[in-house]
Amino acid sequence: MKDKMTETVDALLGFDSDELQRRMTDGLAEWMHRRKEAAHTRKLCLPVLCTVLLAASATYYATPALDYCLGDGMTYEEAAAKTGKMLEL
């Protein structure tokens, strides 16, 4: 009884449940395909990103001139002059 009454009221108000269902599911297949492609892309890119971050952090901490400090308290100009002097020989 309730269903017939609800259907009658909906029909009088101009509500079409089939139209509502079509509007709600319109484009759902395309959306699901895009979500699947995005998940696949993330699955492929995550290992690459982790490898790049690991390599970048390893090279950052493995460099001998961390914080751009030169050995023996030399300035860059002194180091360039010393290198130029060694290359002249």
Coordinates of N, CA and C in Angstrom, one line a residue:
M1 N 0.8 -1.2 0.0 CA 0.0 0.0 0.0 C 0.9 1.3 0.0
K2 N 1.9 1.2 0.8 CA 2.8 2.4 0.9 C 3.5 2.7 -0.4
D3 N 3.9 1.6 -1.1 CA 4.6 1.8 -2.4 C 3.7 2.4 -3.4
K4 N 2.4 2.0 -3.5 CA 1.5 2.5 -4.5 C 1.2 4.0 -4.1
M5 N 1.0 4.3 -2.8 CA 0.8 5.7 -2.4 C 2.0 6.6 -2.8
T6 N 3.2 6.1 -2.5 CA 4.4 6.8 -2.8 C 4.5 7.1 -4.3
E7 N 4.3 6.0 -5.0 CA 4.3 6.2 -6.5 C 3.3 7.2 -7.0
T8 N 2.1 7.2 -6.4 CA 1.1 8.1 -6.9 C 1.5 9.5 -6.5
V9 N 2.0 9.8 -5.3 CA 2.4 11.1 -4.9 C 3.6 11.6 -5.8
D10 N 4.5 10.7 -6.0 CA 5.6 11.0 -6.9 C 5.2 11.4 -8.3
A11 N 4.3 10.6 -8.8 CA 3.8 10.9 -10.2 C 3.0 12.2 -10.2
L12 N 2.3 12.5 -9.2 CA 1.6 13.8 -9.1 C 2.6 15.0 -9.0
L13 N 3.7 14.8 -8.3 CA 4.7 15.8 -8.2 C 5.6 15.9 -9.4
G14 N 5.5 14.9 -10.3 CA 6.4 14.9 -11.4 C 7.8 14.3 -11.2
F15 N 7.9 13.5 -10.2 CA 9.1 12.8 -9.9 C 9.2 11.5 -10.6
D16 N 10.3 11.2 -11.3 CA 10.5 10.0 -12.1 C 11.7 9.3 -11.5
S17 N 11.5 8.2 -10.9 CA 12.6 7.5 -10.3 C 13.6 6.9 -11.3
D18 N 13.1 6.5 -12.5 CA 14.0 6.0 -13.5 C 14.9 7.1 -14.0
E19 N 14.3 8.3 -14.2 CA 15.2 9.4 -14.6 C 16.2 9.8 -13.6
L20 N 15.8 9.7 -12.3 CA 16.8 10.0 -11.2 C 17.9 8.9 -11.2
Q21 N 17.5 7.7 -11.4 CA 18.5 6.6 -11.4 C 19.5 6.8 -12.6
R22 N 19.0 7.2 -13.8 CA 19.8 7.4 -14.9 C 20.7 8.6 -14.7
R23 N 20.2 9.7 -14.1 CA 21.1 10.8 -13.9 C 22.2 10.5 -12.8
M24 N 21.9 9.7 -11.9 CA 22.9 9.4 -10.8 C 24.0 8.4 -11.4
T25 N 23.6 7.6 -12.3 CA 24.6 6.6 -12.8 C 25.2 7.0 -14.1
D26 N 24.8 8.2 -14.7 CA 25.3 8.6 -15.9 C 26.8 9.1 -15.7
G27 N 27.7 8.5 -16.5 CA 29.1 8.8 -16.4 C 29.8 8.0 -15.3
L28 N 29.1 7.0 -14.7 CA 29.8 6.2 -13.6 C 30.8 5.3 -14.2
A29 N 30.6 4.7 -15.3 CA 31.6 3.8 -15.9 C 32.9 4.6 -16.3
E30 N 32.7 5.8 -16.8 CA 33.9 6.6 -17.2 C 34.7 7.0 -15.9
W31 N 33.9 7.4 -14.8 CA 34.5 7.7 -13.6 C 35.3 6.6 -13.0
M32 N 34.7 5.4 -13.0 CA 35.4 4.2 -12.5 C 36.7 3.9 -13.3
H33 N 36.6 4.1 -14.6 CA 37.8 3.9 -15.5 C 38.9 4.8 -15.1
R34 N 38.6 6.1 -14.9 CA 39.6 7.1 -14.5 C 40.2 6.8 -13.2
R35 N 39.4 6.3 -12.2 CA 39.9 5.9 -10.9 C 40.8 4.8 -11.0
K36 N 40.5 3.8 -11.9 CA 41.3 2.6 -12.1 C 42.7 3.0 -12.7
E37 N 42.6 3.9 -13.7 CA 43.9 4.4 -14.3 C 44.7 5.2 -13.3
A38 N 44.1 6.0 -12.5 CA 44.8 6.8 -11.5 C 45.5 5.8 -10.4
A39 N 44.8 4.8 -10.0 CA 45.4 3.8 -9.1 C 46.6 3.1 -9.7
H40 N 46.4 2.8 -11.0 CA 47.5 2.1 -11.7 C 48.7 3.0 -11.8
T41 N 48.5 4.3 -12.1 CA 49.6 5.2 -12.2 C 50.3 5.4 -10.9
R42 N 49.5 5.5 -9.8 CA 50.1 5.6 -8.5 C 51.0 4.4 -8.2
K43 N 50.4 3.2 -8.6 CA 51.1 2.0 -8.3 C 52.5 1.9 -9.0
L44 N 52.5 2.5 -10.2 CA 53.8 2.5 -11.0 C 54.7 3.6 -10.5
C45 N 54.2 4.8 -10.1 CA 55.1 5.9 -9.8 C 55.6 5.8 -8.4
L46 N 55.0 5.2 -7.5 CA 55.4 5.1 -6.1 C 56.8 4.5 -5.9
P47 N 57.1 3.4 -6.5 CA 58.5 2.9 -6.4 C 59.6 3.8 -7.0
V48 N 59.2 4.5 -8.1 CA 60.2 5.4 -8.7 C 60.4 6.6 -7.8
L49 N 59.4 7.1 -7.2 CA 59.5 8.2 -6.3 C 60.3 7.9 -5.1
C50 N 60.1 6.7 -4.5 CA 60.9 6.2 -3.3 C 62.3 6.1 -3.7
T51 N 62.6 5.6 -4.8 CA 64.0 5.4 -5.3 C 64.7 6.7 -5.5
V52 N 64.0 7.7 -6.1 CA 64.6 9.0 -6.3 C 64.8 9.7 -4.9
L53 N 63.9 9.6 -4.0 CA 64.1 10.2 -2.7 C 65.2 9.6 -1.9
L54 N 65.3 8.3 -2.0 CA 66.4 7.5 -1.4 C 67.8 7.9 -1.9
A55 N 67.9 8.0 -3.3 CA 69.1 8.4 -3.9 C 69.5 9.9 -3.6
A56 N 68.5 10.8 -3.6 CA 68.7 12.2 -3.2 C 69.2 12.3 -1.8
S57 N 68.6 11.6 -0.9 CA 69.0 11.7 0.5 C 70.4 11.1 0.7
A58 N 70.7 10.0 0.0 CA 72.0 9.4 0.2 C 73.1 10.3 -0.4
T59 N 72.8 10.9 -1.5 CA 73.9 11.8 -2.0 C 74.0 13.1 -1.2
Y60 N 72.9 13.5 -0.6 CA 73.0 14.7 0.2 C 73.9 14.5 1.5
Y61 N 73.7 13.3 2.1 CA 74.4 13.0 3.3 C 75.8 12.5 3.0
A62 N 76.1 12.0 1.8 CA 77.4 11.4 1.5 C 78.4 12.4 0.9
T63 N 77.9 13.6 0.6 CA 78.8 14.6 0.1 C 79.8 15.1 1.1
P64 N 81.1 15.2 0.7 CA 82.1 15.6 1.7 C 82.0 17.1 2.1
A65 N 81.4 17.9 1.3 CA 81.3 19.3 1.6 C 79.9 19.7 2.1
L66 N 79.4 19.0 3.1 CA 78.1 19.3 3.6 C 78.1 20.7 4.2
D67 N 77.1 21.5 4.0 CA 77.0 22.9 4.4 C 78.0 23.8 3.7
Y68 N 78.6 23.3 2.6 CA 79.5 24.1 1.8 C 80.7 24.6 2.6
C69 N 81.2 23.8 3.4 CA 82.4 24.2 4.2 C 83.6 23.6 3.5
L70 N 84.7 24.4 3.3 CA 85.9 23.9 2.7 C 86.9 23.5 3.8
G71 N 87.7 22.5 3.5 CA 88.7 22.0 4.5 C 89.7 23.1 4.9
D72 N 90.2 23.0 6.1 CA 91.3 23.9 6.6 C 90.8 25.4 6.6
G73 N 89.5 25.6 6.7 CA 89.1 27.0 6.8 C 89.3 27.9 5.6
M74 N 89.6 27.3 4.4 CA 89.8 28.1 3.3 C 88.5 28.8 2.7
T75 N 88.7 29.9 2.1 CA 87.6 30.5 1.4 C 87.5 30.0 0.0
Y76 N 86.5 30.3 -0.7 CA 86.4 29.8 -2.1 C 87.4 30.4 -3.0
E77 N 87.7 31.7 -2.7 CA 88.8 32.4 -3.5 C 90.1 31.7 -3.3
E78 N 90.5 31.4 -2.1 CA 91.8 30.7 -1.8 C 91.8 29.4 -2.4
A79 N 90.7 28.6 -2.4 CA 90.7 27.3 -3.0 C 90.8 27.4 -4.5
A80 N 90.2 28.4 -5.1 CA 90.3 28.6 -6.6 C 91.7 29.0 -6.9
A81 N 92.4 29.8 -6.1 CA 93.8 30.2 -6.4 C 94.7 29.0 -6.3
K82 N 94.5 28.2 -5.2 CA 95.3 27.0 -5.0 C 95.1 26.0 -6.1
T83 N 93.9 25.8 -6.6 CA 93.7 24.9 -7.7 C 94.3 25.4 -9.0
G84 N 94.2 26.7 -9.2 CA 94.8 27.3 -10.4 C 96.3 27.2 -10.4
K85 N 96.9 27.3 -9.2 CA 98.3 27.2 -9.0 C 98.8 25.8 -9.3
M86 N 98.0 24.8 -8.8 CA 98.3 23.4 -9.1 C 98.2 23.0 -10.5
L87 N 97.3 23.6 -11.2 CA 97.0 23.3 -12.6 C 98.1 24.0 -13.5
E88 N 98.8 25.0 -13.1 CA 99.8 25.6 -13.8 C 101.1 24.7 -14.0
L89 N 101.3 23.9 -13.1 CA 102.5 23.0 -13.1 C 102.5 22.1 -14.2

